[in-house]
Coordinates of C-alpha atoms in Angstrom, one line a residue:
X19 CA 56.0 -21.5 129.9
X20 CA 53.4 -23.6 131.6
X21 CA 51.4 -25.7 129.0
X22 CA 47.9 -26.8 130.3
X23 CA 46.5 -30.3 129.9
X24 CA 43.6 -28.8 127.5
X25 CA 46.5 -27.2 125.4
X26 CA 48.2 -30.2 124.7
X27 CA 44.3 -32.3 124.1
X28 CA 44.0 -29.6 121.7
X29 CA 47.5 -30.0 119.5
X30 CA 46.3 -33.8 119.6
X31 CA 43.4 -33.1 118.4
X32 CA 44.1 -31.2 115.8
X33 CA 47.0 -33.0 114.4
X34 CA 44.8 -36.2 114.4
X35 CA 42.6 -34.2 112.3
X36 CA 45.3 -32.6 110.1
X37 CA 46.3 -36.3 109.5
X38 CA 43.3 -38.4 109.8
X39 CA 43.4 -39.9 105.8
X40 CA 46.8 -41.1 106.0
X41 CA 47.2 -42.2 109.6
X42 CA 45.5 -45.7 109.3
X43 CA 47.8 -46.7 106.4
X44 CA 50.8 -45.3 108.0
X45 CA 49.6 -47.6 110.9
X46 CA 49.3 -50.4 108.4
X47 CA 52.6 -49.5 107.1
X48 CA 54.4 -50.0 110.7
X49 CA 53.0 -53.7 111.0
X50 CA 54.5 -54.4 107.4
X51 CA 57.5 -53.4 108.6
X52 CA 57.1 -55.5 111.8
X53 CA 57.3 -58.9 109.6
X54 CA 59.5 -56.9 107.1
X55 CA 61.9 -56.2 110.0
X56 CA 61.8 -59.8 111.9
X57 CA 62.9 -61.7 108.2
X58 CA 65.5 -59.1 107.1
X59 CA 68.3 -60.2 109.0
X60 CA 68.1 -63.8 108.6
X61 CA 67.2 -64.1 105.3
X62 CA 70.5 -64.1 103.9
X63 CA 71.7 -66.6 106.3
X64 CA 68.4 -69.1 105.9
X65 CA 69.1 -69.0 102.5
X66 CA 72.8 -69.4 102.6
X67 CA 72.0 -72.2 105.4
X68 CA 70.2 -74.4 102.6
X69 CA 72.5 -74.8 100.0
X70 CA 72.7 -71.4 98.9
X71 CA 76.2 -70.3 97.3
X72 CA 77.1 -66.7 98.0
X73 CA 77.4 -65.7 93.9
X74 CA 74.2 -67.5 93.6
X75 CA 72.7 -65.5 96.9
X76 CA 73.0 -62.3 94.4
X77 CA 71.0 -63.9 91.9
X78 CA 68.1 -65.1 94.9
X79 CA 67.7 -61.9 96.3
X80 CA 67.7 -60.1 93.1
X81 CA 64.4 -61.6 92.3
X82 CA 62.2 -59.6 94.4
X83 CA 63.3 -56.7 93.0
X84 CA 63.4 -58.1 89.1
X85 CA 59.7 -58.6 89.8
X86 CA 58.7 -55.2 91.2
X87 CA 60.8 -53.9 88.1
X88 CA 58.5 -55.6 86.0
X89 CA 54.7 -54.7 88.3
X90 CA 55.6 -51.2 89.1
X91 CA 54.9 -49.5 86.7
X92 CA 52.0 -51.5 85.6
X93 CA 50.4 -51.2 89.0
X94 CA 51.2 -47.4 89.6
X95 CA 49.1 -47.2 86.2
X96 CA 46.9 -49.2 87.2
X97 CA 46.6 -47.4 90.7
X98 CA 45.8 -44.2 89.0
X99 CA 42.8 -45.2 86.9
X100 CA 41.0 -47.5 89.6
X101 CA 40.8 -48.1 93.5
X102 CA 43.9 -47.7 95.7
X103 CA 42.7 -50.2 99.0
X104 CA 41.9 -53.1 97.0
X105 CA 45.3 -52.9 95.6
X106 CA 46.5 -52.6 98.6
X107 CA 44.8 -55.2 99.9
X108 CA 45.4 -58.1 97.4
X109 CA 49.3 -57.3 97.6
X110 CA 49.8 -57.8 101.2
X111 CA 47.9 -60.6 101.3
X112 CA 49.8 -62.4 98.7
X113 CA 53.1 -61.1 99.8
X114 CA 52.3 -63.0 102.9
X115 CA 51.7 -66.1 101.4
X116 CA 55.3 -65.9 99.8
X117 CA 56.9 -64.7 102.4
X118 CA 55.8 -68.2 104.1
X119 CA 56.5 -70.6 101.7
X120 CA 60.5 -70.7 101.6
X121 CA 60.0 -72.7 104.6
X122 CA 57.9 -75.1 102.6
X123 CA 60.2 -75.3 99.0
X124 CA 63.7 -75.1 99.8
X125 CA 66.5 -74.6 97.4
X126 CA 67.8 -71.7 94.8
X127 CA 65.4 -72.5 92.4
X128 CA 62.3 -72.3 94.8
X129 CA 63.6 -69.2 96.7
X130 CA 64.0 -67.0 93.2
X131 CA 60.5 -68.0 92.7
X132 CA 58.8 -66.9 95.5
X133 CA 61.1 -64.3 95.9
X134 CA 60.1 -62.9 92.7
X135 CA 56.6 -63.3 93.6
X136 CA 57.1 -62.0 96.7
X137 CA 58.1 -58.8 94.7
X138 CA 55.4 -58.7 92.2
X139 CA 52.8 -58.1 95.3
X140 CA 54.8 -55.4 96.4
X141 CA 55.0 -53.7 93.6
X142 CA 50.9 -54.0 93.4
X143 CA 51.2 -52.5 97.2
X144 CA 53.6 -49.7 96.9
X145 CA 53.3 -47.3 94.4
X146 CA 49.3 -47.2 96.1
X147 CA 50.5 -46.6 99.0
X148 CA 52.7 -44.2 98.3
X149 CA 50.3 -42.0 95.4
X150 CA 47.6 -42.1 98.2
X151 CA 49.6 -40.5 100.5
X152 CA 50.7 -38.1 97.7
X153 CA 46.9 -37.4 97.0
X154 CA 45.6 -37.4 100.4
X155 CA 48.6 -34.5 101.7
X156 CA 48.6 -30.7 100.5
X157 CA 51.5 -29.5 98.6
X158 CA 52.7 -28.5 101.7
X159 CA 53.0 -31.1 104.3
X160 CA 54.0 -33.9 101.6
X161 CA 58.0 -33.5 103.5
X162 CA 56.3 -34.1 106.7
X163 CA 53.9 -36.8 105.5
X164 CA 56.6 -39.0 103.4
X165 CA 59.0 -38.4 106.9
X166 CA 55.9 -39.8 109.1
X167 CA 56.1 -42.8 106.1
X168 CA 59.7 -43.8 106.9
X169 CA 59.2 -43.1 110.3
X170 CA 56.2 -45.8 110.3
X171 CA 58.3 -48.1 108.4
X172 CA 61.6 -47.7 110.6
X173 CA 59.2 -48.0 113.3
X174 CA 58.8 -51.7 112.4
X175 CA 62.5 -52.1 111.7
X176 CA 63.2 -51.3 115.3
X177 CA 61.0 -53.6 117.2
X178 CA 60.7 -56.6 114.3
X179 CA 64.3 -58.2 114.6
X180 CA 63.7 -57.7 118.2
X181 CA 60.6 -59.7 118.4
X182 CA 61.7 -62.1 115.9
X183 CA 64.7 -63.0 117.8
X184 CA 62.6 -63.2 121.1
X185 CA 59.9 -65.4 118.9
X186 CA 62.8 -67.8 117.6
X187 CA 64.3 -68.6 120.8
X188 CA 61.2 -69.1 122.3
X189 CA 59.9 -71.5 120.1
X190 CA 63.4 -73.0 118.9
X191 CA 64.0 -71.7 115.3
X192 CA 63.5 -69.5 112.4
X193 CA 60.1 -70.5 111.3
X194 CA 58.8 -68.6 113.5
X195 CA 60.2 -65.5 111.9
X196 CA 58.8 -66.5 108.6
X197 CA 55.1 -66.8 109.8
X198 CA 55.2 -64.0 112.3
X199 CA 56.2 -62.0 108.7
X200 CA 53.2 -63.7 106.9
X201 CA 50.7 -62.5 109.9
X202 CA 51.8 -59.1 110.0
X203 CA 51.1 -58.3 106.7
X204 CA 47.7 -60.4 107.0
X205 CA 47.0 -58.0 109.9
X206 CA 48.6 -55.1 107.5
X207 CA 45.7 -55.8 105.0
X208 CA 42.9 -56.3 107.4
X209 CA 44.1 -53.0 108.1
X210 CA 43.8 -51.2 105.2
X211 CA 40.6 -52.7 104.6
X212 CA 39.1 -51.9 107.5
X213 CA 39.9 -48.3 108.1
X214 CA 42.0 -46.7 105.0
X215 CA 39.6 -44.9 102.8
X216 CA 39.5 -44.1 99.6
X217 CA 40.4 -40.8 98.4
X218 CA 39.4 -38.7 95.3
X219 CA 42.8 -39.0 92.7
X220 CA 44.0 -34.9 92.6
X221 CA 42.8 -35.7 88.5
X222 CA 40.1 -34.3 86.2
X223 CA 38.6 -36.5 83.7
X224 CA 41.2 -39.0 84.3
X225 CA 39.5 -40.5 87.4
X226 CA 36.1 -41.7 87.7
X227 CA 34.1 -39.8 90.5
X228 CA 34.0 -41.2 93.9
X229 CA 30.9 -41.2 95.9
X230 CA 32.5 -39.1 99.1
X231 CA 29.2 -40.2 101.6
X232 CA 30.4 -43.9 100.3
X233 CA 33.6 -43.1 101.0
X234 CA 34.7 -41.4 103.9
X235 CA 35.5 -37.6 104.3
X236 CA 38.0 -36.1 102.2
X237 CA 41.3 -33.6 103.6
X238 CA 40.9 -30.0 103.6
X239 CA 42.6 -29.3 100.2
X240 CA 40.6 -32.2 98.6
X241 CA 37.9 -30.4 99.7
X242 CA 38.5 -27.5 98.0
X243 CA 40.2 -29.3 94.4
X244 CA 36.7 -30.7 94.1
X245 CA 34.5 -27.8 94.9
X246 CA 36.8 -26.2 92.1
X247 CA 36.8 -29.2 89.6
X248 CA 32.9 -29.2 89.5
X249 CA 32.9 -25.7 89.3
X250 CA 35.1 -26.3 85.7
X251 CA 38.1 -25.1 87.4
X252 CA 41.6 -26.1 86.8
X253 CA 42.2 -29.3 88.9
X254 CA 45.8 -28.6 89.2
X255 CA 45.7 -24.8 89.9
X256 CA 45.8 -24.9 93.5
X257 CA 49.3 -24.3 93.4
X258 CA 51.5 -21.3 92.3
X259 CA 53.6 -23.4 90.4
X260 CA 51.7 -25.6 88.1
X261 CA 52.3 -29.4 88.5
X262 CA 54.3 -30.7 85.0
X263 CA 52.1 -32.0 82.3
X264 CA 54.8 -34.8 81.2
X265 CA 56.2 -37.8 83.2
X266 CA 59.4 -36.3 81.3
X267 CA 60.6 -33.3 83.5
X268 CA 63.8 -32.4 85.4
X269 CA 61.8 -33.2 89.0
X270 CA 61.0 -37.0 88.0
X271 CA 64.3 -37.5 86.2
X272 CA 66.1 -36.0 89.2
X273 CA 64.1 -38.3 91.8
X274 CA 64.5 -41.2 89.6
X275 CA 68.6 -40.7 89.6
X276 CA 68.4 -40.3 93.3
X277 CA 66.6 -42.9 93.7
X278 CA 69.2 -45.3 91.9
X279 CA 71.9 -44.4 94.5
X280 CA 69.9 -45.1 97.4
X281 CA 68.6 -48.6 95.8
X282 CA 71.9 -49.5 94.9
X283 CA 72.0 -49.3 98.8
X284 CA 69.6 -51.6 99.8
X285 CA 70.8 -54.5 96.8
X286 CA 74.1 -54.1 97.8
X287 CA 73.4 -54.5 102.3
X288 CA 70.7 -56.9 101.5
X289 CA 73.0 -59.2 99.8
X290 CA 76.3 -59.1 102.1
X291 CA 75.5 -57.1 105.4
X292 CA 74.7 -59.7 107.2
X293 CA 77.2 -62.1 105.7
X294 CA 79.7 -59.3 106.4
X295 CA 79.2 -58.8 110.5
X296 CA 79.1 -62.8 110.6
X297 CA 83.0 -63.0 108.9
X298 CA 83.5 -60.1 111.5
X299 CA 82.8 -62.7 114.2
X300 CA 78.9 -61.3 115.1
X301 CA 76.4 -63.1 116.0
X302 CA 72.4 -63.0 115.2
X303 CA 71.9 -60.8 118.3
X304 CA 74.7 -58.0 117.0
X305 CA 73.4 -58.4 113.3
X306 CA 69.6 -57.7 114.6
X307 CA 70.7 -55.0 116.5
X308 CA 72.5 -53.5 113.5
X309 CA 69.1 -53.6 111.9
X310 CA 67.4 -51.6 114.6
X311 CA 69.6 -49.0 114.9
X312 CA 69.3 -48.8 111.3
X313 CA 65.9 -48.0 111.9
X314 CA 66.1 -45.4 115.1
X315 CA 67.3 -42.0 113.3
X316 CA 64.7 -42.4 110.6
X317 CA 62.2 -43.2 113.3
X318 CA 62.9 -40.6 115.1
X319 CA 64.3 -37.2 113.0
X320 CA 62.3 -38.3 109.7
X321 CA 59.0 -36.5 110.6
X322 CA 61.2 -33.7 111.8
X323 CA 63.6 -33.6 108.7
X324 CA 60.2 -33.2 106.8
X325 CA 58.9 -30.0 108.4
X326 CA 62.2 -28.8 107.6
X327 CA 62.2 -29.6 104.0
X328 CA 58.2 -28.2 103.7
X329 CA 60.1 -25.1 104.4
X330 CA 63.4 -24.6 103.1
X331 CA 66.0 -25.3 100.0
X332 CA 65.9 -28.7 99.3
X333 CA 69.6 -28.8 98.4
X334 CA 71.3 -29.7 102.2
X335 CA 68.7 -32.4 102.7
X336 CA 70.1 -34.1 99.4
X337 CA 73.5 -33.2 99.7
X338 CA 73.4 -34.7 103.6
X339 CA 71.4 -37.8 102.5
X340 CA 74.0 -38.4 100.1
X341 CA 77.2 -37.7 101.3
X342 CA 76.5 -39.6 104.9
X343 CA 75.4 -43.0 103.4
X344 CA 79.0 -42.8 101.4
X345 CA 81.1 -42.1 103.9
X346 CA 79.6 -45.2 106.5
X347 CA 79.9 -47.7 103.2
X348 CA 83.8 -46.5 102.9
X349 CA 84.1 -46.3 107.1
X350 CA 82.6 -49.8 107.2
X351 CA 85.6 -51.3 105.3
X352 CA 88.1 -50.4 107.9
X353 CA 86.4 -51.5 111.0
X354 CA 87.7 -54.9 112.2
X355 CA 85.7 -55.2 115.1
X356 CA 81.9 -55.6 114.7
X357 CA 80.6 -53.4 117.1
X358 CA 81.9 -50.7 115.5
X359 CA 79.5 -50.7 113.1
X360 CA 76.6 -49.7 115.5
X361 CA 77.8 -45.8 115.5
X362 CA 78.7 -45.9 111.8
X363 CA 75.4 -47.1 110.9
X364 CA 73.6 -44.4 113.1
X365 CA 75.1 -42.3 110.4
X366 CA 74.4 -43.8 107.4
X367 CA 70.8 -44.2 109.0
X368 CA 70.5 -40.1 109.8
X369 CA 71.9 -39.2 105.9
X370 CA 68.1 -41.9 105.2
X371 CA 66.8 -39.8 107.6
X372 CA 67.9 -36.5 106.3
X373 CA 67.3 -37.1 102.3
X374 CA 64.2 -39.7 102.6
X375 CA 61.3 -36.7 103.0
X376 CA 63.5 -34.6 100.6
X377 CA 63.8 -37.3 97.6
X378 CA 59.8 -38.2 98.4
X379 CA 59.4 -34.0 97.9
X380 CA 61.2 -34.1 94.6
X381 CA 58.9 -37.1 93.2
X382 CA 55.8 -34.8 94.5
X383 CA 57.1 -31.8 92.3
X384 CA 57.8 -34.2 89.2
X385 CA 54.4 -35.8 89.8
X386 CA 51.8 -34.5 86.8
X387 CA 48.4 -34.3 88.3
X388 CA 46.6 -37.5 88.1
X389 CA 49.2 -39.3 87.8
X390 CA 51.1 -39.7 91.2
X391 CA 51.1 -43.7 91.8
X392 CA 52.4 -43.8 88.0
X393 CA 55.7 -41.3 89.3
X394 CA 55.9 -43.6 92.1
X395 CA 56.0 -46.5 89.9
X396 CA 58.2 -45.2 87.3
X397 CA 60.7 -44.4 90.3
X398 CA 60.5 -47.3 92.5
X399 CA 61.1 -49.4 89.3
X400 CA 64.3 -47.4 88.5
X401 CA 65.2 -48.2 92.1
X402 CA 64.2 -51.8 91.7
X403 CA 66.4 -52.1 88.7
X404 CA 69.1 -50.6 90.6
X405 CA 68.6 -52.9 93.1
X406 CA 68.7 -55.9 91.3
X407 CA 72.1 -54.6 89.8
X408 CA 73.5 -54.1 92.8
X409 CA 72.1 -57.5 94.1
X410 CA 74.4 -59.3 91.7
X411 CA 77.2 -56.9 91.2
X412 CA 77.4 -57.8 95.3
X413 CA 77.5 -61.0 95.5
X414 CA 79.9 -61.5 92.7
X415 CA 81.9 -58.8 94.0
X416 CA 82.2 -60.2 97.4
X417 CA 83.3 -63.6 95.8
X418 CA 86.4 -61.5 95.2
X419 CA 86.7 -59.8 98.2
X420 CA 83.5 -59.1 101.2
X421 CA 84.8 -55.7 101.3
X422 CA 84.5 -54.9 97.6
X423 CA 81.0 -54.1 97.4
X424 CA 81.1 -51.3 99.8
X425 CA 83.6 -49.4 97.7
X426 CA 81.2 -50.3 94.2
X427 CA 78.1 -48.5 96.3
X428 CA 79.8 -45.9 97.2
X429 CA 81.0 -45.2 93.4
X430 CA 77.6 -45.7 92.0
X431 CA 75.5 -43.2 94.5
X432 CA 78.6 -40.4 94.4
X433 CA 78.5 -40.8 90.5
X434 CA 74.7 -40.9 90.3
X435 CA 74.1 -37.8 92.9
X436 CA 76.0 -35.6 91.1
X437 CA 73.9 -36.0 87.9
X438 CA 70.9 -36.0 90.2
X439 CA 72.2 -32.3 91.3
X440 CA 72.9 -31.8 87.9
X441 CA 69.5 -32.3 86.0
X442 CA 67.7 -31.1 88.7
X443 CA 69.5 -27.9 90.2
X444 CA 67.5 -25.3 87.4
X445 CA 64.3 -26.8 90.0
X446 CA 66.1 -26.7 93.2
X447 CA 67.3 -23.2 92.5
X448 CA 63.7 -21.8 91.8
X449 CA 62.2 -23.7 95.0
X450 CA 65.1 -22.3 97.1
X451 CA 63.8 -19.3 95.8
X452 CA 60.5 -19.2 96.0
X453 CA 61.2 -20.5 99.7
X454 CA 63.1 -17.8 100.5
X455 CA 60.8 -14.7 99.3
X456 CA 57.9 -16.9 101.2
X457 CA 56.3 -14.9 104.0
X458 CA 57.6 -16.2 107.5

């Protein structure tokens, strides 16, 4: 069937439209990731390069996520009761400051600090981000929003270690790396600042009214929560199934379990992944490259994975985005030859890509209205803890043996799923449900 020019203005159009209050902070969101995705690689080795001991490394890199631990669930209160953007704001800013001083103070003590630092401003970014997004999305279209989130961020994963490495041998080192992180997330907040606007929290008398000619136009189904709310309606009624009143509910305590595996992810490669394709005989180039193929399946089938799971059981997303990150941790302990892990980590990257938008769904559900940054602190802070666990159970693991920690992940998220599945199956049942009587 021929498609005509003004057919496919049109579909831009209106998808620009349908996504016009999220798209400058997913924007934003990418040139984090940029900086984010340059340093990630390197860090490890920078660190281990200045007299950084590989059981200490576990206690250096655990920092950042002691500190977000610690902020976010303050900030995700914090988000809910006043402005998003300057939060926003302020915590990229300051992140970038940190994330340019290691080349200034060197040594463990120094690195924990700003590391931790580094985390706390974060954790003032995040669960803002994330609860604006929540907010600013219909019921809906929150699978295909949160997959268009990890596809921003992987976005920046892709291209970052590529620039980075260009930028370092260009200009003969890694501090280049280090400030081209700290000016992307300068440019990141300039971003926000300029052209993210603030939107109406989906909350009664918990939020303070916001001017909406001082503040920008508002989506569709904002639109109507408000016409409702000042017409004494039920804030939270828009949807067939009413939101939960508590924080304490089977959603949140399914998302926060979820969560935990996945975290214990991310402590576990941030610690020894790079370490680990070095002792395999790879060099910076292979161990970049690692990173952005990391990044290309979520890029890529995230915002597709999310239509699917606006629209269907819940249940294979989470089962996939499980299973596939467990069986690349075990695969990954066999390979002897580094390349090798290019094609396992397309896998372990599509199970991110898979469960990502569905996780991100759950937290939605589990989200009482009003109070959707202070879900998405309470989770990201479970996660945090479980990264900081896995931060040090890794590096002293890998003291014993580099392969060790691997087989400890993949434990931990197998053991953790299942209870996920567990607490959370009477929800997923009803959804999958409810899904399937839906009208086509």
């Amino acid at each position: 069937m021929r498609v005509h020019p003004g057919q496919v203005l049109a579909r831009i159009v209106a998808w620009t439209r349908r996504w016009q209050a999220i798209l400058p902070l997913l924007a934003a969101e990418l040139i984090v990731w940029l900086g984010f995705g340059a340093l990630l690689p390197v860090m490890p080795l920078y660190f281990t390069a200045h007299g950084v001991e590989l059981q200490t490394l576990g206690v250096v890199v655990a920092a950042w996520p002691a500190a977000r631990l610690i902020g976010e669930p303050i900030f995700g209160w914090l988000a809910d009761r006043t402005r998003r953007v300057p939060l926003m704001v302020i915590g990229n800013i300051s992140a970038g400051v940190f994330m340019f001083l290691p080349l200034v103070f060197v040594g463990v003590v120094p690195f924990s600090i700003l590391r931790a630092a580094a985390g706390l401003a974060t954790a003032m970014y995040d669960p803002a981000a994330r609860g604006y997004i929540t907010d600013a999305t219909p019921p809906d279209r929150r699978g295909e929003a949160f997959g268009m989130y990890g596809a921003a961020q992987m976005g920046g994963l892709l291209l970052g270690p590529a620039i980075g490495g260009v930028g370092a041998s260009v200009f003969g080192g890694v501090a280049f790396i280090f400030v081209f992180g700290a000016l992307a997330t300068f440019l990141a907040a300039a971003a926000i600042a300029i052209r993210v606007r603030e939107q109406p929290h989906a909350v009664g008398e918990r939020s303070r009214p916001l001017e909406l000619t001082e503040m920008g136009g508002q989506p569709d189904h904002l639109q109507a929560r408000s016409a409702r709310a000042s017409e004494g309606g039920d804030a939270a009624s828009d949807s067939p199934a009413a939101a939960p009143a508590s924080l304490v509910n089977r959603w949140l305590i399914s998302a926060i379990l979820f969560t935990i595996g996945g975290s214990f992810a991310f402590g576990t490669y941030e610690v020894i992944w790079s370490l680990y394709l070095q002792r395999l005989g790879a060099g910076l180039e292979l161990i970049g490259f690692t990173f952005a193929m990391f990044a290309l399946p979520i890029l890529v089938l995230s915002p597709w994975f999310g239509r699917r799971v606006d629209r269907s059981s819940l249940t294979p997303f989470l089962v996939a985005g499980t299973s596939l990150p467990v069986a690349a941790a075990l695969a990954y302990t066999v390979i002897r030859d580094p390349l090798l892990s290019v094609p396992l980590i397309l896998v372990e990257s599509t199970g991110a890509a898979v469960g990502g938008p569905a996780v991100y769904t759950v937290i939605a559900s589990g989200s009482p209205v009003g109070r959707s940054s202070t879900a998405q602190g309470i989770v990201g802070a479970s996660g945090t803890l479980a990264f900081v666990v896995a931060s040090l159970a890794a590096g002293a693991a890998a003291g014993i043996d580099i392969r060790l920690p691997f087989y400890l992940f993949a434990v931990v998220m197998s053991v953790v799923s299942g209870a996920a599945f567990v607490v959370g199956w009477p929800r997923l049942r009803e959804r999958a449900a409810t899904m399937a009587a839906a009208p086509a």
